Amino acid sequence: MFPGGSVGKEFACTAKAEGYRCRSAFKLLEMNERQQILRPGLRVLDCGAAPGARSQVAVQRVNAAGTDPSAPVGFVLGVDLLHIFPLEGATFLCPADVTD
C-alpha cells in the first residue's frame, strides 16, 4: 500500500498507541528481529533521523538510556536537516547536513 493507504494509517495509529513518533519504528523493529543488528552497548548513527522513531528503537535496543543496569550502555546520535524533539538516551544534531 502507499503511505496514504489504509495499511499506512493503521501502522501510524499503532505507532502512536505504542509511543513511537511514527511508523518507521516498525520497519527497524522488523529488521532487527531478522538480523539482530542492534544490541546493548553498540553505537548508532541515525542519518535523516527526523522525527526520531528509529532513534527511539535504537535507544531501547542498545540500552542508550541505561535502563538495564546489567547490560552495556550504547550511544545513539541522530542527524537531520529538520528539528527533532529531544529523546532521552539520544543526542541529536539538527539542523545538520551529513554531506557537509
Coordinates of C-alpha atoms in Angstrom, one line a residue:
M1 CA 0.0 0.0 0.0
F2 CA 1.0 3.6 -0.5
P3 CA 1.8 5.7 2.6
G4 CA -1.7 7.3 2.5
G5 CA -3.4 3.9 2.3
S6 CA -5.4 2.2 5.0
V7 CA -2.4 0.0 6.0
G8 CA -0.2 3.0 6.4
K9 CA -2.8 4.7 8.5
E10 CA -3.2 1.6 10.6
F11 CA 0.5 1.4 11.3
A12 CA 0.6 5.2 12.1
C13 CA -2.2 4.7 14.7
T14 CA -0.4 1.7 16.1
A15 CA 2.9 3.6 16.3
K16 CA 1.2 6.4 18.2
A17 CA -0.5 4.0 20.6
E18 CA 2.8 2.3 21.3
G19 CA 4.6 5.6 21.9
Y20 CA 6.6 5.8 18.8
R21 CA 6.9 9.0 16.9
C22 CA 6.0 7.4 13.5
R23 CA 5.5 4.1 11.8
S24 CA 9.1 3.8 10.6
A25 CA 9.9 2.4 14.0
F26 CA 8.2 -0.9 13.0
K27 CA 10.5 -1.2 9.9
L28 CA 13.6 -1.1 12.1
L29 CA 12.0 -3.4 14.7
E30 CA 11.2 -6.0 12.0
M31 CA 14.7 -5.7 10.5
N32 CA 16.2 -6.1 14.0
E33 CA 14.1 -9.2 14.6
R34 CA 15.6 -10.8 11.5
Q35 CA 19.2 -9.6 11.6
Q36 CA 19.7 -8.7 15.3
I37 CA 21.7 -5.6 14.3
L38 CA 21.0 -3.7 17.5
R39 CA 22.5 -5.0 20.7
P40 CA 23.3 -3.4 24.1
G41 CA 26.5 -1.4 24.1
L42 CA 26.5 -0.5 20.3
R43 CA 26.9 3.0 18.9
V44 CA 24.3 4.0 16.3
L45 CA 24.3 6.9 13.8
D46 CA 20.8 7.7 12.5
C47 CA 21.2 9.8 9.4
G48 CA 18.0 11.5 8.4
A49 CA 16.7 10.9 11.9
A50 CA 13.6 13.2 12.0
P51 CA 11.1 12.7 13.6
G52 CA 13.1 10.3 15.7
A53 CA 11.2 7.0 15.7
R54 CA 14.2 4.9 14.5
S55 CA 16.3 6.6 17.2
Q56 CA 13.6 5.6 19.8
V57 CA 14.0 1.9 18.8
A58 CA 17.8 2.2 18.8
V59 CA 17.9 3.8 22.2
Q60 CA 15.8 0.9 23.6
R61 CA 17.8 -1.9 21.8
V62 CA 21.3 -0.6 22.5
N63 CA 20.4 0.5 26.1
A64 CA 21.5 4.1 25.4
A65 CA 19.4 5.4 28.3
G66 CA 21.0 2.9 30.7
T67 CA 17.6 1.5 31.7
D68 CA 19.0 -2.0 32.1
P69 CA 21.9 -1.8 34.6
S70 CA 23.1 -5.3 33.8
A71 CA 23.6 -4.5 30.1
P72 CA 26.3 -2.4 28.5
V73 CA 25.2 1.2 27.7
G74 CA 25.2 2.2 24.0
F75 CA 25.0 5.5 22.3
V76 CA 22.6 7.0 19.7
L77 CA 23.4 10.0 17.5
G78 CA 20.7 11.3 15.2
V79 CA 21.4 13.8 12.4
D80 CA 18.9 15.7 10.3
L81 CA 18.2 18.9 8.5
L82 CA 14.9 19.2 10.3
H83 CA 14.4 19.9 14.0
I84 CA 14.0 16.7 16.2
F85 CA 12.4 16.9 19.6
P86 CA 14.7 15.7 22.4
L87 CA 14.7 12.0 23.3
E88 CA 16.2 10.6 26.5
G89 CA 19.2 8.4 25.6
A90 CA 19.8 10.0 22.2
T91 CA 21.9 13.0 21.1
F92 CA 20.6 14.9 18.1
L93 CA 22.5 17.3 15.8
C94 CA 20.0 19.4 13.9
P95 CA 19.8 21.2 11.7
A96 CA 22.9 19.5 10.4
D97 CA 23.9 18.0 7.0
V98 CA 26.0 14.8 7.0
T99 CA 27.2 15.7 3.5
D100 CA 28.9 18.9 4.7

